[in-house]
Coordinates of C-alpha atoms and ligand atoms in Angstrom, one line a residue:
M1 CA -63.7 -102.8 -40.6
S2 CA -63.0 -104.4 -44.0
G3 CA -60.7 -102.7 -46.5
H4 CA -63.7 -101.9 -48.7
S5 CA -65.8 -100.2 -46.1
C6 CA -62.7 -98.4 -44.8
R7 CA -62.2 -96.9 -48.3
R8 CA -65.8 -95.9 -48.6
M9 CA -65.7 -94.3 -45.2
Q10 CA -62.6 -92.3 -46.3
R11 CA -64.3 -91.2 -49.5
V12 CA -67.4 -90.1 -47.6
L13 CA -65.2 -88.2 -45.1
V14 CA -63.3 -86.4 -47.9
Q15 CA -66.6 -85.5 -49.6
F16 CA -68.2 -84.5 -46.4
T17 CA -65.3 -82.2 -45.4
R18 CA -65.2 -80.8 -49.0
S19 CA -68.8 -79.7 -48.9
Y20 CA -68.1 -77.8 -45.8
S21 CA -65.4 -75.7 -47.4
E22 CA -66.5 -72.2 -47.2
G23 CA -65.5 -68.9 -48.7
G24 CA -62.2 -67.8 -50.4
R25 CA -60.6 -68.9 -53.6
H26 CA -60.8 -72.7 -54.0
Y27 CA -57.9 -74.9 -55.1
K28 CA -57.5 -78.6 -55.7
V29 CA -54.2 -78.5 -53.8
V30 CA -53.0 -75.8 -51.4
I31 CA -49.3 -76.1 -50.3
A32 CA -48.1 -74.3 -47.3
G33 CA -44.4 -73.5 -47.7
G34 CA -42.3 -73.3 -50.9
G35 CA -39.1 -74.9 -49.5
T36 CA -37.6 -78.2 -50.6
G37 CA -40.8 -80.1 -49.7
G38 CA -43.4 -77.6 -50.9
C39 CA -41.7 -76.9 -54.1
S40 CA -41.1 -80.6 -55.1
V41 CA -44.7 -81.7 -54.2
G42 CA -46.0 -78.5 -55.9
A43 CA -44.3 -79.4 -59.2
R44 CA -45.8 -82.9 -59.2
A45 CA -49.3 -81.6 -58.3
C46 CA -49.2 -78.9 -61.0
R47 CA -48.4 -81.6 -63.6
T48 CA -51.3 -83.8 -62.4
F49 CA -54.0 -81.3 -61.6
G50 CA -53.2 -78.7 -64.2
R51 CA -52.4 -75.0 -64.3
G52 CA -54.3 -72.8 -61.8
N53 CA -55.4 -75.7 -59.6
V54 CA -52.5 -75.6 -57.2
A55 CA -51.6 -72.7 -54.8
I56 CA -48.3 -72.3 -53.0
I57 CA -48.2 -70.0 -50.0
E58 CA -44.7 -68.8 -49.4
P59 CA -43.6 -65.4 -48.1
A60 CA -39.8 -65.6 -48.8
K61 CA -38.3 -63.9 -51.8
H62 CA -35.5 -66.4 -52.1
H63 CA -35.3 -70.2 -52.0
Y64 CA -32.1 -71.6 -50.6
Y65 CA -30.3 -74.9 -51.2
Q66 CA -29.4 -75.1 -47.5
P67 CA -27.2 -78.2 -47.8
M68 CA -24.7 -75.9 -49.6
W69 CA -24.3 -73.8 -46.5
T70 CA -21.7 -76.3 -45.0
L71 CA -19.6 -75.6 -48.1
V72 CA -20.2 -71.9 -47.8
G73 CA -19.0 -72.0 -44.2
A74 CA -15.8 -73.7 -45.4
G75 CA -15.1 -71.2 -48.1
I76 CA -15.7 -73.8 -50.9
K77 CA -18.9 -72.1 -52.3
Q78 CA -20.5 -68.7 -52.2
V79 CA -23.9 -68.2 -50.6
E80 CA -25.1 -66.9 -54.0
N81 CA -24.6 -70.4 -55.4
S82 CA -27.2 -71.6 -52.9
S83 CA -29.9 -69.1 -53.7
A84 CA -32.6 -68.6 -56.4
L85 CA -35.5 -66.3 -56.7
M86 CA -38.5 -68.0 -55.2
K87 CA -40.6 -67.0 -58.3
D88 CA -38.1 -68.8 -60.5
V89 CA -38.2 -72.2 -58.6
L90 CA -41.9 -72.4 -57.8
P91 CA -43.7 -74.4 -60.5
S92 CA -44.9 -72.0 -63.3
G93 CA -48.4 -73.4 -63.3
C94 CA -49.2 -72.7 -59.7
H95 CA -50.6 -69.6 -58.1
H96 CA -48.0 -68.1 -55.7
Y97 CA -49.3 -66.3 -52.7
E98 CA -46.4 -64.2 -51.3
Q99 CA -47.9 -64.4 -47.7
R100 CA -47.5 -66.4 -44.6
V101 CA -50.1 -68.9 -43.5
Q102 CA -51.6 -67.4 -40.4
E103 CA -54.1 -70.0 -39.5
F104 CA -55.0 -73.6 -40.4
N105 CA -58.7 -74.5 -40.2
P106 CA -58.6 -78.2 -41.1
E107 CA -62.2 -78.8 -40.1
K108 CA -63.3 -76.2 -42.7
N109 CA -60.6 -77.0 -45.3
T110 CA -59.4 -73.5 -45.2
V111 CA -56.2 -71.5 -44.5
I112 CA -56.0 -67.9 -43.6
L113 CA -53.1 -65.9 -45.0
S114 CA -51.3 -63.0 -43.3
N115 CA -53.2 -60.5 -45.4
G116 CA -56.5 -61.9 -44.1
E117 CA -57.3 -63.7 -47.4
K118 CA -58.9 -67.1 -47.1
L119 CA -58.2 -70.1 -49.4
S120 CA -60.1 -73.4 -49.4
Y121 CA -58.8 -76.7 -50.7
D122 CA -59.5 -80.3 -51.5
Y123 CA -56.0 -81.3 -50.3
L124 CA -53.6 -79.4 -48.2
V125 CA -49.8 -80.2 -48.1
I126 CA -47.9 -78.7 -45.2
G127 CA -44.1 -78.2 -45.7
L128 CA -43.2 -75.3 -43.3
G129 CA -39.8 -76.6 -42.4
I130 CA -38.3 -76.4 -38.9
Q131 CA -37.9 -73.2 -36.9
I132 CA -34.6 -72.0 -35.7
N133 CA -34.8 -70.5 -32.2
L134 CA -31.6 -68.4 -31.7
N135 CA -33.4 -66.6 -28.8
K136 CA -33.4 -69.9 -26.8
V137 CA -29.7 -69.4 -26.1
E138 CA -29.2 -66.4 -23.9
G139 CA -26.8 -63.9 -25.5
L140 CA -26.5 -65.7 -28.8
I141 CA -28.2 -63.1 -31.0
P142 CA -26.0 -60.2 -29.7
A143 CA -22.9 -62.5 -30.0
L144 CA -23.8 -63.4 -33.6
K145 CA -24.3 -59.7 -34.4
A146 CA -21.2 -58.3 -32.6
D147 CA -18.6 -61.0 -32.3
R148 CA -16.8 -62.0 -35.5
N149 CA -15.6 -65.2 -33.9
V150 CA -19.2 -66.5 -33.3
C151 CA -21.0 -68.0 -36.3
T152 CA -23.6 -70.5 -37.5
N153 CA -24.1 -72.3 -40.8
Y154 CA -27.8 -72.7 -40.0
V155 CA -28.9 -69.2 -40.7
R156 CA -28.7 -67.3 -44.1
E157 CA -27.9 -64.1 -42.3
Y158 CA -24.9 -65.5 -40.5
V159 CA -23.5 -68.3 -42.7
E160 CA -21.1 -65.9 -44.4
K161 CA -19.5 -65.2 -41.0
T162 CA -18.2 -68.8 -40.7
F163 CA -15.3 -68.8 -43.2
P164 CA -13.8 -65.4 -42.1
A165 CA -14.1 -66.7 -38.5
I166 CA -12.2 -69.9 -39.5
Q167 CA -9.6 -67.8 -41.3
D168 CA -9.2 -65.4 -38.4
F169 CA -8.6 -68.1 -35.8
R170 CA -5.0 -68.1 -34.4
G171 CA -5.4 -70.7 -31.7
G172 CA -7.1 -71.2 -28.4
N173 CA -10.5 -72.9 -27.9
A174 CA -12.6 -73.7 -31.0
I175 CA -16.0 -74.9 -29.9
F176 CA -18.7 -76.6 -32.0
T177 CA -22.1 -77.2 -30.5
F178 CA -25.1 -79.5 -31.1
P179 CA -28.4 -78.5 -29.4
N180 CA -30.8 -80.5 -27.2
T181 CA -33.7 -80.4 -29.7
P182 CA -34.6 -82.0 -33.0
I183 CA -32.5 -80.5 -35.8
K184 CA -32.2 -80.6 -39.5
C185 CA -29.2 -82.3 -41.0
A186 CA -27.8 -83.7 -37.7
G187 CA -24.4 -84.2 -39.4
A188 CA -23.9 -80.5 -40.2
P189 CA -22.7 -79.4 -36.7
Q190 CA -19.7 -81.7 -37.0
K191 CA -19.1 -81.5 -40.8
I192 CA -18.0 -77.8 -40.4
M193 CA -15.7 -78.9 -37.5
Y194 CA -13.8 -81.4 -39.7
L195 CA -13.4 -78.8 -42.4
A196 CA -12.2 -76.1 -40.0
D197 CA -9.8 -78.7 -38.5
E198 CA -8.3 -79.3 -41.9
Y199 CA -8.1 -75.6 -42.7
W200 CA -6.3 -74.9 -39.4
R201 CA -3.8 -77.7 -39.9
K202 CA -2.9 -76.3 -43.3
A203 CA -2.7 -72.8 -41.8
G204 CA -0.3 -74.1 -39.1
V205 CA -2.5 -73.1 -36.2
R206 CA -4.0 -76.4 -35.3
D207 CA -1.3 -77.3 -32.7
K208 CA -2.2 -74.1 -30.8
A209 CA -5.8 -75.0 -30.7
T210 CA -8.2 -77.2 -28.6
V211 CA -11.0 -78.2 -30.9
M212 CA -14.1 -79.5 -29.0
F213 CA -17.4 -80.9 -30.1
N214 CA -19.9 -80.2 -27.2
T215 CA -23.0 -82.2 -28.1
S216 CA -26.2 -82.8 -26.3
L217 CA -26.3 -86.3 -27.7
G218 CA -24.7 -89.3 -25.9
V219 CA -23.0 -90.4 -29.1
I220 CA -21.1 -88.7 -32.0
F221 CA -23.8 -89.7 -34.5
G222 CA -27.2 -91.5 -34.1
V223 CA -26.5 -94.3 -36.5
K224 CA -24.1 -97.0 -35.2
K225 CA -22.6 -97.9 -38.5
Y226 CA -21.4 -94.4 -39.2
A227 CA -20.7 -93.5 -35.6
A228 CA -18.2 -96.4 -35.6
S229 CA -16.4 -94.7 -38.6
L230 CA -16.5 -91.2 -37.1
M231 CA -15.0 -92.1 -33.8
P232 CA -11.5 -92.9 -35.2
I233 CA -11.7 -89.7 -37.3
V234 CA -12.4 -87.7 -34.1
E235 CA -9.4 -89.4 -32.5
R236 CA -7.1 -88.9 -35.5
K237 CA -7.9 -85.3 -35.6
G238 CA -7.4 -84.9 -31.8
I239 CA -10.9 -83.5 -31.2
Q240 CA -12.2 -83.4 -27.7
L241 CA -15.6 -85.0 -27.7
N242 CA -17.8 -83.7 -24.8
L243 CA -21.1 -85.6 -24.7
R244 CA -24.4 -84.5 -23.1
R245 CA -23.5 -80.8 -23.0
N246 CA -26.1 -78.2 -24.2
L247 CA -25.2 -74.6 -24.9
V248 CA -27.4 -72.3 -22.8
S249 CA -25.7 -68.9 -22.9
V250 CA -23.0 -66.9 -24.7
D251 CA -21.3 -63.8 -23.2
H252 CA -19.5 -62.2 -26.1
S253 CA -18.1 -59.4 -23.9
K254 CA -16.2 -62.1 -21.8
K255 CA -15.9 -64.5 -24.8
T256 CA -17.4 -67.4 -22.8
A257 CA -19.9 -70.1 -23.7
T258 CA -21.9 -71.9 -20.9
F259 CA -23.2 -75.4 -21.3
E260 CA -25.6 -77.3 -19.0
L261 CA -24.4 -80.8 -18.2
L262 CA -27.5 -82.8 -19.2
D263 CA -26.7 -85.8 -17.0
S264 CA -26.1 -83.8 -13.9
E265 CA -28.8 -84.2 -11.3
K266 CA -27.8 -81.0 -9.7
G267 CA -28.2 -79.0 -12.9
E268 CA -24.5 -78.2 -13.1
K269 CA -23.1 -76.0 -15.8
I270 CA -19.7 -75.6 -17.3
T271 CA -18.3 -72.4 -18.8
Y272 CA -15.5 -72.3 -21.5
D273 CA -13.6 -69.4 -22.9
Y274 CA -13.9 -69.5 -26.7
D275 CA -11.8 -68.0 -29.5
F276 CA -14.1 -69.5 -32.1
L277 CA -17.6 -70.7 -31.6
H278 CA -19.8 -72.4 -34.2
V279 CA -23.4 -72.9 -32.9
A280 CA -26.0 -75.3 -34.1
P281 CA -29.0 -73.5 -32.6
P282 CA -32.0 -75.0 -30.9
M283 CA -34.9 -75.7 -33.3
S284 CA -38.6 -76.6 -33.0
A285 CA -41.7 -77.0 -35.0
P286 CA -42.8 -73.7 -36.4
D287 CA -44.9 -71.5 -34.0
I288 CA -47.9 -71.6 -36.3
L289 CA -48.0 -75.4 -35.8
K290 CA -46.8 -75.6 -32.2
N291 CA -49.4 -73.0 -31.1
S292 CA -52.2 -74.3 -33.3
T293 CA -55.5 -74.8 -31.5
S294 CA -56.7 -77.4 -34.0
P295 CA -55.6 -81.0 -33.6
I296 CA -53.0 -81.1 -36.5
V297 CA -49.9 -81.5 -34.4
D298 CA -48.7 -84.0 -31.8
A299 CA -47.5 -83.2 -28.3
S300 CA -44.1 -82.1 -29.6
G301 CA -45.8 -79.5 -31.9
F302 CA -44.7 -81.3 -35.2
L303 CA -47.4 -82.1 -37.8
D304 CA -48.9 -85.5 -36.9
V305 CA -48.7 -87.7 -39.9
N306 CA -48.5 -91.4 -40.7
K307 CA -44.8 -92.3 -41.1
L308 CA -45.4 -94.7 -44.0
T309 CA -47.8 -92.5 -46.1
C310 CA -47.1 -88.9 -44.9
Q311 CA -51.0 -88.6 -44.6
H312 CA -52.3 -86.7 -41.6
N313 CA -53.4 -89.0 -38.8
K314 CA -56.7 -87.2 -38.3
F315 CA -57.5 -85.3 -41.6
P316 CA -57.2 -87.6 -44.6
N317 CA -57.0 -84.7 -47.1
I318 CA -53.9 -83.3 -45.4
F319 CA -50.4 -84.5 -46.0
G320 CA -47.1 -83.4 -44.5
V321 CA -43.6 -83.2 -46.1
G322 CA -40.2 -82.5 -44.7
D323 CA -38.8 -81.0 -41.5
C324 CA -42.2 -79.9 -40.0
T325 CA -43.5 -83.4 -39.7
N326 CA -43.2 -85.9 -36.8
I327 CA -41.9 -88.6 -39.1
P328 CA -39.2 -90.4 -37.0
T329 CA -36.3 -90.0 -39.3
A330 CA -33.5 -87.5 -39.8
K331 CA -34.7 -84.2 -41.3
T332 CA -33.0 -83.7 -44.6
A333 CA -33.6 -82.8 -48.2
A334 CA -32.7 -86.3 -49.1
A335 CA -35.6 -87.6 -47.0
I336 CA -37.9 -85.2 -48.9
A337 CA -36.6 -86.8 -52.1
S338 CA -38.5 -90.0 -51.0
Q339 CA -41.4 -88.2 -49.3
N340 CA -42.5 -85.9 -52.1
K341 CA -43.3 -88.8 -54.4
I342 CA -45.2 -90.6 -51.6
V343 CA -47.2 -87.5 -50.8
H344 CA -48.1 -87.0 -54.4
T345 CA -49.1 -90.6 -55.0
G346 CA -51.1 -90.5 -51.7
I347 CA -53.1 -87.5 -52.9
K348 CA -54.0 -89.2 -56.2
E349 CA -55.0 -92.3 -54.3
V350 CA -57.3 -90.5 -51.9
E351 CA -58.8 -88.6 -54.9
A352 CA -59.5 -92.0 -56.5
G353 CA -61.2 -93.1 -53.2
K354 CA -58.4 -95.3 -52.2
Q355 CA -56.2 -95.5 -49.1
P356 CA -52.7 -94.1 -49.6
S357 CA -50.4 -97.1 -50.4
G358 CA -47.1 -95.4 -49.4
Q359 CA -44.5 -97.5 -47.6
Y360 CA -41.9 -94.9 -46.7
D361 CA -38.9 -96.7 -45.2
G362 CA -37.6 -93.5 -43.5
Y363 CA -34.9 -93.0 -46.2
T364 CA -32.7 -90.1 -45.4
S365 CA -29.1 -89.3 -46.1
C366 CA -26.4 -87.2 -44.6
P367 CA -23.2 -86.7 -46.6
L368 CA -20.8 -86.5 -43.6
I369 CA -18.0 -84.3 -45.0
T370 CA -14.8 -85.1 -43.1
G371 CA -12.4 -82.7 -44.9
Y372 CA -11.9 -80.6 -48.0
H373 CA -11.8 -83.7 -50.2
H374 CA -13.5 -86.5 -48.2
C375 CA -17.0 -87.6 -47.3
I376 CA -18.8 -90.5 -45.7
L377 CA -22.2 -91.0 -47.4
A378 CA -24.5 -92.0 -44.6
E379 CA -27.8 -93.3 -45.9
F380 CA -30.3 -94.9 -43.5
G381 CA -34.0 -95.3 -42.7
F382 CA -36.2 -95.8 -39.6
E383 CA -34.4 -97.0 -36.5
G384 CA -31.1 -96.1 -38.1
V385 CA -31.0 -99.1 -40.4
P386 CA -28.5 -98.5 -43.2
L387 CA -30.2 -98.1 -46.7
E388 CA -27.3 -97.6 -48.9
T389 CA -27.3 -96.9 -52.7
F390 CA -23.9 -97.9 -53.8
P391 CA -22.3 -101.4 -53.8
L392 CA -19.3 -100.4 -51.7
N393 CA -18.6 -99.7 -48.0
Q394 CA -20.2 -96.3 -47.5
A395 CA -18.9 -96.0 -44.0
K396 CA -15.5 -95.2 -45.5
E397 CA -14.3 -91.7 -46.3
R398 CA -14.2 -91.2 -50.0
R399 CA -13.3 -88.6 -52.6
T400 CA -16.1 -89.7 -54.9
M401 CA -18.7 -89.0 -52.3
F402 CA -17.2 -85.5 -51.6
H403 CA -17.5 -84.8 -55.4
M404 CA -21.1 -86.1 -55.3
K405 CA -22.0 -83.8 -52.4
K406 CA -20.2 -80.8 -53.9
D407 CA -21.0 -81.0 -57.6
I408 CA -23.7 -83.6 -58.3
M409 CA -26.2 -83.1 -55.5
P410 CA -26.9 -79.4 -56.3
E411 CA -27.7 -80.4 -59.9
I412 CA -30.1 -83.1 -58.7
Y413 CA -31.6 -80.6 -56.3
W414 CA -32.3 -77.7 -58.7
N415 CA -33.0 -79.7 -61.9
M416 CA -34.8 -82.8 -60.6
L417 CA -36.0 -82.6 -57.0
L418 CA -37.5 -79.1 -57.1
K419 CA -39.1 -79.9 -60.5
G420 CA -40.7 -83.0 -59.1
Y421 CA -38.6 -85.5 -61.0
W422 CA -36.6 -87.0 -58.2
G423 CA -38.0 -89.6 -55.9
G424 CA -34.7 -90.5 -54.3
P425 CA -32.2 -93.2 -55.1
K426 CA -34.5 -96.1 -54.0
P427 CA -34.8 -97.9 -57.3
Y428 CA -31.0 -98.4 -57.4
R429 CA -31.1 -99.6 -53.8
K430 CA -33.7 -102.1 -54.7
I431 CA -31.6 -103.4 -57.5
M432 CA -28.6 -103.6 -55.2
H433 CA -30.5 -105.5 -52.5
L434 CA -32.3 -107.8 -55.0
G435 CA -32.2 -111.2 -53.7
T436 CA -30.9 -110.3 -50.2
G437 CA -34.4 -109.9 -48.9
K438 CA -33.6 -106.4 -47.6
Ligands
LIG501 P1 -37.5 -75.6 -45.9 O1 -36.8 -76.0 -47.1 O2 -36.8 -75.0 -44.8 O3 -38.8 -74.8 -46.3 C1 -39.8 -74.3 -45.4 C2 -40.5 -73.1 -46.1 O4 -41.6 -72.8 -45.4 C3 -39.6 -71.9 -46.2 O5 -39.4 -71.5 -47.5 C4 -40.3 -70.8 -45.4 O6 -40.2 -69.5 -45.8 C5 -41.7 -71.4 -45.5 N1 -42.6 -71.0 -44.3 C6 -42.3 -70.9 -43.0 N2 -43.4 -70.5 -42.3 C7 -44.3 -70.3 -43.2 C8 -45.7 -69.8 -43.1 N3 -46.2 -69.5 -41.9 N4 -46.4 -69.7 -44.2 C9 -45.9 -70.0 -45.4 N5 -44.6 -70.5 -45.6 C10 -43.9 -70.6 -44.5 N6 -30.2 -82.0 -46.2 C11 -29.6 -83.0 -47.0 O7 -30.3 -83.8 -47.5 N7 -28.3 -83.1 -47.1 C12 -27.4 -82.3 -46.5 O8 -26.2 -82.4 -46.7 C13 -27.9 -81.2 -45.8 N8 -27.1 -80.3 -45.1 C14 -27.7 -79.2 -44.5 C15 -26.8 -78.3 -43.9 C16 -27.3 -77.1 -43.3 C17 -26.4 -76.1 -42.7 C18 -28.7 -76.9 -43.2 C19 -29.3 -75.7 -42.6 C20 -29.6 -77.9 -43.7 C21 -29.1 -79.0 -44.4 N9 -29.9 -80.0 -44.9 C22 -29.4 -81.1 -45.6 C23 -31.3 -80.1 -44.5 C24 -32.3 -79.6 -45.6 O9 -31.9 -78.3 -46.1 C25 -33.7 -79.5 -45.1 O10 -34.0 -80.7 -44.4 C26 -34.7 -79.2 -46.1 O11 -34.4 -78.1 -46.8 C27 -36.1 -79.1 -45.5 O12 -37.1 -78.8 -46.4 P2 -38.5 -78.3 -46.0 O13 -39.3 -78.1 -47.2 O14 -39.0 -79.2 -44.9 O15 -38.2 -76.9 -45.2
LIG502 C1 -30.5 -86.8 -52.1 O1 -31.4 -87.3 -52.8 C2 -30.6 -85.4 -51.8 O2 -31.6 -84.7 -52.2 C3 -31.5 -84.1 -53.5 C4 -29.6 -84.8 -51.0 O3 -29.8 -83.5 -50.6 C5 -29.0 -82.6 -51.0 C6 -28.5 -85.5 -50.5 O4 -27.6 -85.0 -49.8 C7 -28.4 -86.9 -50.9 C8 -27.2 -87.7 -50.4 C9 -29.4 -87.5 -51.6 C10 -29.3 -89.0 -52.0 C11 -28.9 -89.2 -53.4 C12 -28.0 -90.1 -53.8 C13 -27.7 -90.2 -55.3 C14 -27.3 -91.1 -52.9

């Protein structure tokens, strides 16, 4: 099919599906989820399509800057610093439905809300995030509730347990875990370990401790360039790196944690006593997507989108942003910095009868905090190719990068990204790589 007829076909398809919208209040753009992705795309959509033409469906009262939770866990920031009222961060020109999306009907261009209300749309953006499944580790919820030595930075309800647990530690086994599922910010499970290690050294308890990183992965970090810098840090800090171990149960009455050995053909398990346990829990696509009967998700349950344009692979008037999509890159707010602009441009292009021109390179970033003053700024794209912003060796631990993570990133997040003014650092990268062909 020629480019021209392909575009015509797409226009006809969009018009066709539009005319079949039925019932409910109609919006030009409906956005499911008001997290990092929904909020940033919503701000751009409101500017383009005008007040009252954009709806955001988001049940939570608060919006959280989750990247700060690593610093909360280390006692560097308070959880209140990471929080804002949802009504204060959602774009003022949009209609906010304080409901959950209960059902997607992409064939009819409608969504059903938890109060039964129906909304119809020209364009739908799905930014529902990734779901944390604490219940997939036997005994974890009771342990998080009852044992002050068990914590996780991944959940608002428990992140404030981490620093007291670090302070409380007097030696013994300190275990940090990484699950056998996709996760958001894949660096976070080890960042808190490096911070705790430094805290324990200063507190004089480190020599009484065995610190271990029990990870389901076969490597310390999925990108070679940064894994090569992290390995000497793990060695320097005397951390026991146990690969291919997946946490399956916690028994807080005995203070034990059991891991399955992922490479064991006999399904062997190993149980450790713990004196401190930080869990990165299993995660998955949100149930509403995973269990959807309409063909909006892939076999893994994540939203099925084109990785270059973020446009849905079957429904051209649906776009995906952030952690709930099947885009094969690390799930971070930094990735959404690039994606939100691509989604917005794509919607305008489809509206103009064109194909989305997005060429997302998979940009994502993980500020790998390695101590109370140091950070490796990992930046990479699809296939783990480094896509760095600064003209220096970013694989090195640096104080400047720690400062950027702690003080500058929150400002960019609240004042630029959520307001739809931050498309990621790509322009600077382009300047850096000018002439190198990269
Ligand atoms: P979210 O921001 O999680 O938003 C999803 C929204 O959807 C939520 O508000 C939720 O209430 C809503 N929702 C869910 N179900 C429904 C429904 N049925 N109907 C309507 N709404 C619904 N990223 C970085 O870039 N750098 C970092 O250093 C970093 N560190 C991190 C450290 C930790 C401990 C954690 C937890 C995350 C970190 N991240 C980091 C990752 C980053 O926070 C996420 O990737 C990003 O927030 C994902 O945005 P999102 O919009 O996809 O999902
Ligand atoms: C980024 O854009 C971003 O989103 C606001 C983050 O999330 C908190 C990040 O952690 C990083 C590193 C970036 C990338 C930005 C620069 C300036 C390298």
